[in-house]
Amino acid sequence: MATVFIDGEAGTTGLGIRDRLAGHAHIELRSIDAALRKDAAAKQRLLAEVDLVILCLPDDASRETVRLADELAGGGPKILDASTAHRVASGWVYGFAELAAGQADAIRSSRRVANPGCYATGAIALLRPLVEAGLVPLGFPLTINAVSGYSGGGKSMIEAYESGAAPSFELYALGLEHKHLPEIEAYAGLSRRPLFVPSVGNFRQGMLVSIPLHLDDLPGQPTIAALEHALTTFYQGSAHVKVMSDHPAKIEPEALNDTNGMELRVAGNEAYRQAVLIARLDNLGKGASGAAVQNVELMLGLD
């Protein structure tokens, strides 16, 4: 049995990971006494006893736990960080197994892995293949729109929505400084910072990420079919990322809830030479806890 400690197991992501791992045949979950959660010495002793720790903490607290692990012999346990702290940090592997050929192997062999952000997962999944295929230039001016269920906003947002105090829908991060932007730019392979406009709706979980494109502004003026083909080729054989060939008139965000799946589509109108790239995923699944469990299994050789 591999031993795993979830540091921050009482939060939304931590609870989701714990639920998914609770019945795992090859993983034993370890916990710290609630009264000792902020006792650095007690936490370090537990870190020395486990094979892997999952960090579901604010960024500064995640950095502190990493420091405690680094002080241990051999660098302590393997670490999967679900915070923003290490997603573009040197020495950390980005935990999106479908990012590129060999990425799953890089996660499998790493001792330090950063779990991706939910919005970033959808945006990168759409853009990385098209950038690599030369269909979207590195410096192309991109706008990314997204809507998430309110569970992605943490305890205070969940309480506001479930008490009826929150609005039905709202745009946020309008200062254009959302914390997922650095990883989107880095791992989509972009050289120009995209405009990112996230929003939250009055539903608990689920997510849509959409990227509009004027096809005639792209090099080679590709067709909608060409974009779809590039995505399909890139994700051929993937267990969790599927490129859909249907073209519905509308898409709702909750169809993949409680799964680790993600669907990608290219919608549009060829006559007007306009397209929309669309990713659908569960912000608590492939966007958080589901991806974390996928990474844990890779890091422990249980995949």
PDB file of C-alpha atoms in Angstrom:
ATOM      1  CA  MET A   1       0.000   0.000   0.000  1.00  0.00           C
ATOM      2  CA  ALA A   2       1.238   3.490  -0.866  1.00  0.00           C
ATOM      3  CA  THR A   3       0.659   6.063   1.865  1.00  0.00           C
ATOM      4  CA  VAL A   4      -0.802   9.469   0.964  1.00  0.00           C
ATOM      5  CA  PHE A   5      -1.355  12.573   3.107  1.00  0.00           C
ATOM      6  CA  ILE A   6      -3.753  15.286   1.869  1.00  0.00           C
ATOM      7  CA  ASP A   7      -2.601  18.546   3.429  1.00  0.00           C
ATOM      8  CA  GLY A   8      -5.768  20.644   3.387  1.00  0.00           C
ATOM      9  CA  GLU A   9      -8.240  17.801   3.111  1.00  0.00           C
ATOM     10  CA  ALA A  10     -11.137  19.893   4.493  1.00  0.00           C
ATOM     11  CA  GLY A  11     -11.309  22.184   1.437  1.00  0.00           C
ATOM     12  CA  THR A  12     -13.372  21.579  -1.692  1.00  0.00           C
ATOM     13  CA  THR A  13     -10.513  20.074  -3.718  1.00  0.00           C
ATOM     14  CA  GLY A  14      -9.147  18.121  -0.750  1.00  0.00           C
ATOM     15  CA  LEU A  15     -12.525  16.590  -0.001  1.00  0.00           C
ATOM     16  CA  GLY A  16     -12.955  15.652  -3.652  1.00  0.00           C
ATOM     17  CA  ILE A  17      -9.568  13.955  -3.747  1.00  0.00           C
ATOM     18  CA  ARG A  18     -10.230  12.146  -0.478  1.00  0.00           C
ATOM     19  CA  ASP A  19     -13.567  10.831  -1.743  1.00  0.00           C
ATOM     20  CA  ARG A  20     -11.933   9.544  -4.924  1.00  0.00           C
ATOM     21  CA  LEU A  21      -9.036   7.863  -3.089  1.00  0.00           C
ATOM     22  CA  ALA A  22     -10.987   6.524  -0.097  1.00  0.00           C
ATOM     23  CA  GLY A  23     -11.728   3.168  -1.678  1.00  0.00           C
ATOM     24  CA  HIS A  24      -8.514   2.818  -3.679  1.00  0.00           C
ATOM     25  CA  ALA A  25      -7.159  -0.714  -3.409  1.00  0.00           C
ATOM     26  CA  HIS A  26      -3.509   0.353  -3.315  1.00  0.00           C
ATOM     27  CA  ILE A  27      -3.565   3.622  -1.347  1.00  0.00           C
ATOM     28  CA  GLU A  28      -3.754   4.206   2.393  1.00  0.00           C
ATOM     29  CA  LEU A  29      -4.795   7.724   3.363  1.00  0.00           C
ATOM     30  CA  ARG A  30      -3.092   9.324   6.353  1.00  0.00           C
ATOM     31  CA  SER A  31      -4.317  12.394   8.246  1.00  0.00           C
ATOM     32  CA  ILE A  32      -2.951  14.825  10.792  1.00  0.00           C
ATOM     33  CA  ASP A  33      -4.797  15.543  14.022  1.00  0.00           C
ATOM     34  CA  ALA A  34      -6.930  18.657  13.525  1.00  0.00           C
ATOM     35  CA  ALA A  35      -5.327  20.256  16.568  1.00  0.00           C
ATOM     36  CA  LEU A  36      -1.880  19.848  14.980  1.00  0.00           C
ATOM     37  CA  ARG A  37      -2.658  21.154  11.493  1.00  0.00           C
ATOM     38  CA  LYS A  38      -0.532  24.266  12.061  1.00  0.00           C
ATOM     39  CA  ASP A  39       2.162  22.508  14.074  1.00  0.00           C
ATOM     40  CA  ALA A  40       5.138  22.457  11.703  1.00  0.00           C
ATOM     41  CA  ALA A  41       7.024  19.781  13.641  1.00  0.00           C
ATOM     42  CA  ALA A  42       4.027  17.434  13.714  1.00  0.00           C
ATOM     43  CA  LYS A  43       3.432  17.953  10.010  1.00  0.00           C
ATOM     44  CA  GLN A  44       7.071  17.297   9.202  1.00  0.00           C
ATOM     45  CA  ARG A  45       6.974  14.034  11.153  1.00  0.00           C
ATOM     46  CA  LEU A  46       3.981  12.912   9.078  1.00  0.00           C
ATOM     47  CA  LEU A  47       5.690  13.973   5.858  1.00  0.00           C
ATOM     48  CA  ALA A  48       8.599  11.721   6.767  1.00  0.00           C
ATOM     49  CA  GLU A  49       6.246   8.722   7.055  1.00  0.00           C
ATOM     50  CA  VAL A  50       4.290   8.930   3.758  1.00  0.00           C
ATOM     51  CA  ASP A  51       5.080   8.220   0.124  1.00  0.00           C
ATOM     52  CA  LEU A  52       3.225  11.212  -1.310  1.00  0.00           C
ATOM     53  CA  VAL A  53       1.588  14.411  -0.057  1.00  0.00           C
ATOM     54  CA  ILE A  54      -1.106  16.346  -1.904  1.00  0.00           C
ATOM     55  CA  LEU A  55      -1.194  20.063  -1.139  1.00  0.00           C
ATOM     56  CA  CYS A  56      -4.689  21.606  -1.142  1.00  0.00           C
ATOM     57  CA  LEU A  57      -3.613  24.844   0.485  1.00  0.00           C
ATOM     58  CA  PRO A  58      -3.224  28.561  -0.227  1.00  0.00           C
ATOM     59  CA  ASP A  59      -0.027  29.328  -2.125  1.00  0.00           C
ATOM     60  CA  ASP A  60       2.074  30.489   0.846  1.00  0.00           C
ATOM     61  CA  ALA A  61       1.036  27.494   2.948  1.00  0.00           C
ATOM     62  CA  SER A  62       1.940  25.173   0.059  1.00  0.00           C
ATOM     63  CA  ARG A  63       5.395  26.718  -0.166  1.00  0.00           C
ATOM     64  CA  GLU A  64       5.849  26.200   3.575  1.00  0.00           C
ATOM     65  CA  THR A  65       4.935  22.508   3.388  1.00  0.00           C
ATOM     66  CA  VAL A  66       7.362  22.077   0.481  1.00  0.00           C
ATOM     67  CA  ARG A  67      10.063  23.695   2.622  1.00  0.00           C
ATOM     68  CA  LEU A  68       9.365  21.215   5.425  1.00  0.00           C
ATOM     69  CA  ALA A  69       9.605  18.315   2.962  1.00  0.00           C
ATOM     70  CA  ASP A  70      12.838  19.629   1.468  1.00  0.00           C
ATOM     71  CA  GLU A  71      14.457  19.531   4.926  1.00  0.00           C
ATOM     72  CA  LEU A  72      13.874  15.765   5.190  1.00  0.00           C
ATOM     73  CA  ALA A  73      16.371  13.150   4.095  1.00  0.00           C
ATOM     74  CA  GLY A  74      16.076  12.511   0.380  1.00  0.00           C
ATOM     75  CA  GLY A  75      13.767  15.508  -0.047  1.00  0.00           C
ATOM     76  CA  GLY A  76      10.860  13.871   1.740  1.00  0.00           C
ATOM     77  CA  PRO A  77       7.807  12.417   0.010  1.00  0.00           C
ATOM     78  CA  LYS A  78       6.689  13.019  -3.535  1.00  0.00           C
ATOM     79  CA  ILE A  79       4.550  16.152  -3.736  1.00  0.00           C
ATOM     80  CA  LEU A  80       1.512  16.992  -5.839  1.00  0.00           C
ATOM     81  CA  ASP A  81       0.614  20.662  -5.381  1.00  0.00           C
ATOM     82  CA  ALA A  82      -2.955  21.671  -6.235  1.00  0.00           C
ATOM     83  CA  SER A  83      -2.299  25.354  -5.488  1.00  0.00           C
ATOM     84  CA  THR A  84      -1.037  27.981  -7.941  1.00  0.00           C
ATOM     85  CA  ALA A  85       2.337  28.223  -6.192  1.00  0.00           C
ATOM     86  CA  HIS A  86       4.443  25.960  -8.425  1.00  0.00           C
ATOM     87  CA  ARG A  87       2.654  25.692 -11.774  1.00  0.00           C
ATOM     88  CA  VAL A  88       5.315  27.598 -13.674  1.00  0.00           C
ATOM     89  CA  ALA A  89       8.141  27.066 -11.167  1.00  0.00           C
ATOM     90  CA  SER A  90      11.492  25.623 -12.168  1.00  0.00           C
ATOM     91  CA  GLY A  91      11.946  22.003 -11.124  1.00  0.00           C
ATOM     92  CA  TRP A  92       8.220  21.215 -11.146  1.00  0.00           C
ATOM     93  CA  VAL A  93       6.436  19.125 -13.773  1.00  0.00           C
ATOM     94  CA  TYR A  94       3.077  20.395 -15.001  1.00  0.00           C
ATOM     95  CA  GLY A  95       0.455  17.788 -14.151  1.00  0.00           C
ATOM     96  CA  PHE A  96      -1.541  17.750 -17.377  1.00  0.00           C
ATOM     97  CA  ALA A  97      -0.754  14.263 -18.662  1.00  0.00           C
ATOM     98  CA  GLU A  98      -2.258  14.989 -22.091  1.00  0.00           C
ATOM     99  CA  LEU A  99      -0.136  18.126 -22.622  1.00  0.00           C
ATOM    100  CA  ALA A 100       2.358  16.479 -24.972  1.00  0.00           C
ATOM    101  CA  ALA A 101       3.936  13.160 -25.882  1.00  0.00           C
ATOM    102  CA  GLY A 102       5.989  12.052 -22.900  1.00  0.00           C
ATOM    103  CA  GLN A 103       4.197  14.260 -20.364  1.00  0.00           C
ATOM    104  CA  ALA A 104       2.644  11.304 -18.530  1.00  0.00           C
ATOM    105  CA  ASP A 105       6.109   9.738 -18.258  1.00  0.00           C
ATOM    106  CA  ALA A 106       7.515  13.023 -16.929  1.00  0.00           C
ATOM    107  CA  ILE A 107       4.803  13.058 -14.233  1.00  0.00           C
ATOM    108  CA  ARG A 108       5.443   9.395 -13.457  1.00  0.00           C
ATOM    109  CA  SER A 109       9.150   9.981 -12.822  1.00  0.00           C
ATOM    110  CA  SER A 110       8.886  13.325 -11.012  1.00  0.00           C
ATOM    111  CA  ARG A 111       8.960  14.015  -7.279  1.00  0.00           C
ATOM    112  CA  ARG A 112       7.380  17.447  -7.668  1.00  0.00           C
ATOM    113  CA  VAL A 113       4.225  17.877  -9.778  1.00  0.00           C
ATOM    114  CA  ALA A 114       1.908  20.898 -10.012  1.00  0.00           C
ATOM    115  CA  ASN A 115      -1.766  20.132 -10.640  1.00  0.00           C
ATOM    116  CA  PRO A 116      -3.203  22.421 -13.354  1.00  0.00           C
ATOM    117  CA  GLY A 117      -5.869  25.054 -12.831  1.00  0.00           C
ATOM    118  CA  CYS A 118      -9.381  24.273 -14.041  1.00  0.00           C
ATOM    119  CA  TYR A 119      -9.707  27.088 -16.591  1.00  0.00           C
ATOM    120  CA  ALA A 120      -6.143  26.495 -17.720  1.00  0.00           C
ATOM    121  CA  THR A 121      -6.852  22.821 -18.389  1.00  0.00           C
ATOM    122  CA  GLY A 122      -9.583  23.693 -20.907  1.00  0.00           C
ATOM    123  CA  ALA A 123      -7.707  26.556 -22.554  1.00  0.00           C
ATOM    124  CA  ILE A 124      -4.414  24.683 -22.912  1.00  0.00           C
ATOM    125  CA  ALA A 125      -6.151  21.555 -24.203  1.00  0.00           C
ATOM    126  CA  LEU A 126      -7.699  23.620 -26.999  1.00  0.00           C
ATOM    127  CA  LEU A 127      -4.720  25.781 -27.904  1.00  0.00           C
ATOM    128  CA  ARG A 128      -1.598  23.641 -27.504  1.00  0.00           C
ATOM    129  CA  PRO A 129      -2.375  21.284 -30.423  1.00  0.00           C
ATOM    130  CA  LEU A 130      -3.244  24.166 -32.744  1.00  0.00           C
ATOM    131  CA  VAL A 131      -0.101  26.101 -31.836  1.00  0.00           C
ATOM    132  CA  GLU A 132       2.048  22.990 -32.375  1.00  0.00           C
ATOM    133  CA  ALA A 133       0.367  22.389 -35.754  1.00  0.00           C
ATOM    134  CA  GLY A 134       1.081  25.976 -36.830  1.00  0.00           C
ATOM    135  CA  LEU A 135      -2.618  26.772 -37.167  1.00  0.00           C
ATOM    136  CA  VAL A 136      -2.536  29.389 -34.382  1.00  0.00           C
ATOM    137  CA  PRO A 137       0.608  31.571 -34.222  1.00  0.00           C
ATOM    138  CA  LEU A 138       2.426  31.953 -30.896  1.00  0.00           C
ATOM    139  CA  GLY A 139       1.763  35.696 -30.869  1.00  0.00           C
ATOM    140  CA  PHE A 140      -1.843  35.596 -32.105  1.00  0.00           C
ATOM    141  CA  PRO A 141      -4.235  37.912 -30.199  1.00  0.00           C
ATOM    142  CA  LEU A 142      -6.546  35.509 -28.383  1.00  0.00           C
ATOM    143  CA  THR A 143      -9.589  35.989 -26.174  1.00  0.00           C
ATOM    144  CA  ILE A 144     -10.557  33.192 -23.801  1.00  0.00           C
ATOM    145  CA  ASN A 145     -14.013  33.179 -22.242  1.00  0.00           C
ATOM    146  CA  ALA A 146     -15.099  30.729 -19.555  1.00  0.00           C
ATOM    147  CA  VAL A 147     -17.858  29.990 -17.079  1.00  0.00           C
ATOM    148  CA  SER A 148     -17.533  27.801 -14.006  1.00  0.00           C
ATOM    149  CA  GLY A 149     -19.830  26.465 -11.355  1.00  0.00           C
ATOM    150  CA  TYR A 150     -19.596  28.326  -8.060  1.00  0.00           C
ATOM    151  CA  SER A 151     -17.740  25.492  -6.274  1.00  0.00           C
ATOM    152  CA  GLY A 152     -14.541  26.736  -7.906  1.00  0.00           C
ATOM    153  CA  GLY A 153     -14.686  29.904  -5.810  1.00  0.00           C
ATOM    154  CA  GLY A 154     -14.085  28.235  -2.470  1.00  0.00           C
ATOM    155  CA  LYS A 155     -15.943  28.283   0.822  1.00  0.00           C
ATOM    156  CA  SER A 156     -17.160  31.897   0.810  1.00  0.00           C
ATOM    157  CA  MET A 157     -18.523  31.736  -2.740  1.00  0.00           C
ATOM    158  CA  ILE A 158     -20.198  28.386  -2.105  1.00  0.00           C
ATOM    159  CA  GLU A 159     -21.905  29.799   0.994  1.00  0.00           C
ATOM    160  CA  ALA A 160     -23.025  32.912  -0.905  1.00  0.00           C
ATOM    161  CA  TYR A 161     -24.612  30.934  -3.722  1.00  0.00           C
ATOM    162  CA  GLU A 162     -26.183  28.255  -1.566  1.00  0.00           C
ATOM    163  CA  SER A 163     -27.681  30.865   0.775  1.00  0.00           C
ATOM    164  CA  GLY A 164     -29.188  32.756  -2.161  1.00  0.00           C
ATOM    165  CA  ALA A 165     -27.060  35.846  -1.545  1.00  0.00           C
ATOM    166  CA  ALA A 166     -25.057  35.664  -4.783  1.00  0.00           C
ATOM    167  CA  PRO A 167     -26.178  36.822  -8.239  1.00  0.00           C
ATOM    168  CA  SER A 168     -27.235  34.327 -10.904  1.00  0.00           C
ATOM    169  CA  PHE A 169     -24.205  35.134 -13.043  1.00  0.00           C
ATOM    170  CA  GLU A 170     -21.202  37.427 -12.854  1.00  0.00           C
ATOM    171  CA  LEU A 171     -18.007  38.240 -14.703  1.00  0.00           C
ATOM    172  CA  TYR A 172     -14.938  38.609 -12.521  1.00  0.00           C
ATOM    173  CA  ALA A 173     -11.158  39.166 -12.650  1.00  0.00           C
ATOM    174  CA  LEU A 174     -11.834  42.169 -14.873  1.00  0.00           C
ATOM    175  CA  GLY A 175      -8.409  43.583 -14.036  1.00  0.00           C
ATOM    176  CA  LEU A 176      -7.209  40.849 -16.420  1.00  0.00           C
ATOM    177  CA  GLU A 177      -4.811  39.395 -13.836  1.00  0.00           C
ATOM    178  CA  HIS A 178      -6.376  35.985 -13.222  1.00  0.00           C
ATOM    179  CA  LYS A 179      -3.987  33.541 -11.540  1.00  0.00           C
ATOM    180  CA  HIS A 180      -4.365  30.928 -14.317  1.00  0.00           C
ATOM    181  CA  LEU A 181      -2.970  33.220 -17.027  1.00  0.00           C
ATOM    182  CA  PRO A 182       0.749  32.442 -16.484  1.00  0.00           C
ATOM    183  CA  GLU A 183       0.240  28.689 -16.941  1.00  0.00           C
ATOM    184  CA  ILE A 184      -2.060  29.185 -19.939  1.00  0.00           C
ATOM    185  CA  GLU A 185       0.561  31.325 -21.656  1.00  0.00           C
ATOM    186  CA  ALA A 186       3.438  28.997 -20.732  1.00  0.00           C
ATOM    187  CA  TYR A 187       1.902  25.614 -21.549  1.00  0.00           C
ATOM    188  CA  ALA A 188      -0.227  26.578 -24.538  1.00  0.00           C
ATOM    189  CA  GLY A 189       3.061  27.768 -26.050  1.00  0.00           C
ATOM    190  CA  LEU A 190       1.984  31.395 -26.470  1.00  0.00           C
ATOM    191  CA  SER A 191       4.299  34.385 -26.730  1.00  0.00           C
ATOM    192  CA  ARG A 192       1.497  36.929 -26.282  1.00  0.00           C
ATOM    193  CA  ARG A 193      -0.653  37.158 -23.170  1.00  0.00           C
ATOM    194  CA  PRO A 194      -4.276  36.302 -24.057  1.00  0.00           C
ATOM    195  CA  LEU A 195      -7.292  38.213 -22.806  1.00  0.00           C
ATOM    196  CA  PHE A 196      -9.041  35.970 -20.284  1.00  0.00           C
ATOM    197  CA  VAL A 197     -12.566  36.754 -19.070  1.00  0.00           C
ATOM    198  CA  PRO A 198     -13.858  34.188 -16.534  1.00  0.00           C
ATOM    199  CA  SER A 199     -17.349  34.083 -15.072  1.00  0.00           C
ATOM    200  CA  VAL A 200     -19.341  32.127 -12.521  1.00  0.00           C
ATOM    201  CA  GLY A 201     -22.900  30.867 -12.781  1.00  0.00           C
ATOM    202  CA  ASN A 202     -25.499  29.685 -10.315  1.00  0.00           C
ATOM    203  CA  PHE A 203     -24.737  25.964 -10.632  1.00  0.00           C
ATOM    204  CA  ARG A 204     -22.457  24.010  -8.319  1.00  0.00           C
ATOM    205  CA  GLN A 205     -19.977  22.424 -10.733  1.00  0.00           C
ATOM    206  CA  GLY A 206     -19.210  22.149 -14.414  1.00  0.00           C
ATOM    207  CA  MET A 207     -17.269  24.361 -16.817  1.00  0.00           C
ATOM    208  CA  LEU A 208     -17.163  25.669 -20.367  1.00  0.00           C
ATOM    209  CA  VAL A 209     -14.087  27.339 -21.875  1.00  0.00           C
ATOM    210  CA  SER A 210     -14.524  28.980 -25.281  1.00  0.00           C
ATOM    211  CA  ILE A 211     -12.117  30.718 -27.657  1.00  0.00           C
ATOM    212  CA  PRO A 212     -13.515  32.592 -30.696  1.00  0.00           C
ATOM    213  CA  LEU A 213     -11.452  32.753 -33.892  1.00  0.00           C
ATOM    214  CA  HIS A 214     -11.660  34.636 -37.190  1.00  0.00           C
ATOM    215  CA  LEU A 215     -10.397  31.946 -39.538  1.00  0.00           C
ATOM    216  CA  ASP A 216      -9.179  34.300 -42.231  1.00  0.00           C
ATOM    217  CA  ASP A 217      -6.870  35.990 -39.710  1.00  0.00           C
ATOM    218  CA  LEU A 218      -5.046  32.716 -39.089  1.00  0.00           C
ATOM    219  CA  PRO A 219      -2.093  31.636 -41.249  1.00  0.00           C
ATOM    220  CA  GLY A 220      -3.240  29.491 -44.136  1.00  0.00           C
ATOM    221  CA  GLN A 221      -6.862  30.465 -43.445  1.00  0.00           C
ATOM    222  CA  PRO A 222      -7.785  26.997 -42.111  1.00  0.00           C
ATOM    223  CA  THR A 223     -11.253  25.502 -42.232  1.00  0.00           C
ATOM    224  CA  ILE A 224     -13.261  24.413 -39.207  1.00  0.00           C
ATOM    225  CA  ALA A 225     -12.607  20.827 -40.282  1.00  0.00           C
ATOM    226  CA  ALA A 226      -8.848  21.439 -40.276  1.00  0.00           C
ATOM    227  CA  LEU A 227      -8.940  22.696 -36.691  1.00  0.00           C
ATOM    228  CA  GLU A 228     -11.022  19.710 -35.625  1.00  0.00           C
ATOM    229  CA  HIS A 229      -8.671  17.326 -37.411  1.00  0.00           C
ATOM    230  CA  ALA A 230      -5.638  18.789 -35.622  1.00  0.00           C
ATOM    231  CA  LEU A 231      -7.304  18.314 -32.235  1.00  0.00           C
ATOM    232  CA  THR A 232      -8.463  14.795 -33.085  1.00  0.00           C
ATOM    233  CA  THR A 233      -4.979  13.766 -34.207  1.00  0.00           C
ATOM    234  CA  PHE A 234      -3.364  15.230 -31.093  1.00  0.00           C
ATOM    235  CA  TYR A 235      -5.646  13.409 -28.635  1.00  0.00           C
ATOM    236  CA  GLN A 236      -5.952  10.129 -30.515  1.00  0.00           C
ATOM    237  CA  GLY A 237      -6.142   7.322 -27.981  1.00  0.00           C
ATOM    238  CA  SER A 238      -6.537   9.569 -24.927  1.00  0.00           C
ATOM    239  CA  ALA A 239      -8.597   8.018 -22.144  1.00  0.00           C
ATOM    240  CA  HIS A 240      -9.773  11.325 -20.686  1.00  0.00           C
ATOM    241  CA  VAL A 241      -9.766  13.940 -23.470  1.00  0.00           C
ATOM    242  CA  LYS A 242     -12.200  13.386 -26.341  1.00  0.00           C
ATOM    243  CA  VAL A 243     -12.639  15.482 -29.477  1.00  0.00           C
ATOM    244  CA  MET A 244     -16.313  15.463 -30.409  1.00  0.00           C
ATOM    245  CA  SER A 245     -17.439  15.555 -34.044  1.00  0.00           C
ATOM    246  CA  ASP A 246     -21.036  16.550 -33.293  1.00  0.00           C
ATOM    247  CA  HIS A 247     -22.001  20.182 -33.729  1.00  0.00           C
ATOM    248  CA  PRO A 248     -24.879  21.022 -31.366  1.00  0.00           C
ATOM    249  CA  ALA A 249     -26.507  24.443 -31.477  1.00  0.00           C
ATOM    250  CA  LYS A 250     -25.935  24.884 -27.759  1.00  0.00           C
ATOM    251  CA  ILE A 251     -23.845  23.273 -25.008  1.00  0.00           C
ATOM    252  CA  GLU A 252     -24.475  23.195 -21.271  1.00  0.00           C
ATOM    253  CA  PRO A 253     -21.637  22.940 -18.705  1.00  0.00           C
ATOM    254  CA  GLU A 254     -22.704  20.127 -16.372  1.00  0.00           C
ATOM    255  CA  ALA A 255     -22.766  16.982 -18.558  1.00  0.00           C
ATOM    256  CA  LEU A 256     -19.331  15.733 -17.379  1.00  0.00           C
ATOM    257  CA  ASN A 257     -19.809  16.380 -13.669  1.00  0.00           C
ATOM    258  CA  ASP A 258     -18.213  13.836 -11.334  1.00  0.00           C
ATOM    259  CA  THR A 259     -15.956  12.495 -14.097  1.00  0.00           C
ATOM    260  CA  ASN A 260     -12.347  13.030 -15.124  1.00  0.00           C
ATOM    261  CA  GLY A 261     -13.360  13.539 -18.741  1.00  0.00           C
ATOM    262  CA  MET A 262     -13.026  16.573 -20.990  1.00  0.00           C
ATOM    263  CA  GLU A 263     -14.742  17.132 -24.340  1.00  0.00           C
ATOM    264  CA  LEU A 264     -13.327  19.425 -27.031  1.00  0.00           C
ATOM    265  CA  ARG A 265     -15.328  20.808 -29.946  1.00  0.00           C
ATOM    266  CA  VAL A 266     -14.927  23.213 -32.849  1.00  0.00           C
ATOM    267  CA  ALA A 267     -18.167  25.037 -33.584  1.00  0.00           C
ATOM    268  CA  GLY A 268     -18.645  27.775 -36.134  1.00  0.00           C
ATOM    269  CA  ASN A 269     -19.906  28.966 -39.479  1.00  0.00           C
ATOM    270  CA  GLU A 270     -17.752  28.296 -42.519  1.00  0.00           C
ATOM    271  CA  ALA A 271     -19.678  30.804 -44.650  1.00  0.00           C
ATOM    272  CA  TYR A 272     -18.741  33.593 -42.249  1.00  0.00           C
ATOM    273  CA  ARG A 273     -15.248  32.114 -41.646  1.00  0.00           C
ATOM    274  CA  GLN A 274     -15.754  32.143 -37.889  1.00  0.00           C
ATOM    275  CA  ALA A 275     -15.127  29.378 -35.353  1.00  0.00           C
ATOM    276  CA  VAL A 276     -15.348  28.815 -31.615  1.00  0.00           C
ATOM    277  CA  LEU A 277     -13.125  26.334 -29.781  1.00  0.00           C
ATOM    278  CA  ILE A 278     -14.999  24.817 -26.822  1.00  0.00           C
ATOM    279  CA  ALA A 279     -13.864  22.695 -23.885  1.00  0.00           C
ATOM    280  CA  ARG A 280     -16.327  21.131 -21.450  1.00  0.00           C
ATOM    281  CA  LEU A 281     -15.129  19.638 -18.165  1.00  0.00           C
ATOM    282  CA  ASP A 282     -15.989  19.364 -14.494  1.00  0.00           C
ATOM    283  CA  ASN A 283     -14.122  22.096 -12.622  1.00  0.00           C
ATOM    284  CA  LEU A 284     -13.953  19.686  -9.665  1.00  0.00           C
ATOM    285  CA  GLY A 285     -13.056  16.679 -11.861  1.00  0.00           C
ATOM    286  CA  LYS A 286     -10.564  17.077 -14.695  1.00  0.00           C
ATOM    287  CA  GLY A 287     -10.213  20.654 -13.456  1.00  0.00           C
ATOM    288  CA  ALA A 288      -9.124  19.703  -9.926  1.00  0.00           C
ATOM    289  CA  SER A 289      -9.678  16.499  -7.928  1.00  0.00           C
ATOM    290  CA  GLY A 290     -10.015  14.120 -10.872  1.00  0.00           C
ATOM    291  CA  ALA A 291      -6.783  15.352 -12.431  1.00  0.00           C
ATOM    292  CA  ALA A 292      -5.081  15.115  -9.033  1.00  0.00           C
ATOM    293  CA  VAL A 293      -6.019  11.444  -8.669  1.00  0.00           C
ATOM    294  CA  GLN A 294      -4.820  10.789 -12.231  1.00  0.00           C
ATOM    295  CA  ASN A 295      -1.470  12.373 -11.293  1.00  0.00           C
ATOM    296  CA  VAL A 296      -1.262  10.498  -7.976  1.00  0.00           C
ATOM    297  CA  GLU A 297      -1.662   7.184  -9.783  1.00  0.00           C
ATOM    298  CA  LEU A 298       1.039   8.129 -12.267  1.00  0.00           C
ATOM    299  CA  MET A 299       3.440   9.288  -9.545  1.00  0.00           C
ATOM    300  CA  LEU A 300       2.918   6.108  -7.518  1.00  0.00           C
ATOM    301  CA  GLY A 301       3.069   3.779 -10.523  1.00  0.00           C
ATOM    302  CA  LEU A 302      -0.551   2.738 -10.084  1.00  0.00           C
ATOM    303  CA  ASP A 303      -1.915   3.931 -13.421  1.00  0.00           C
TER     304      ASP A 303
END
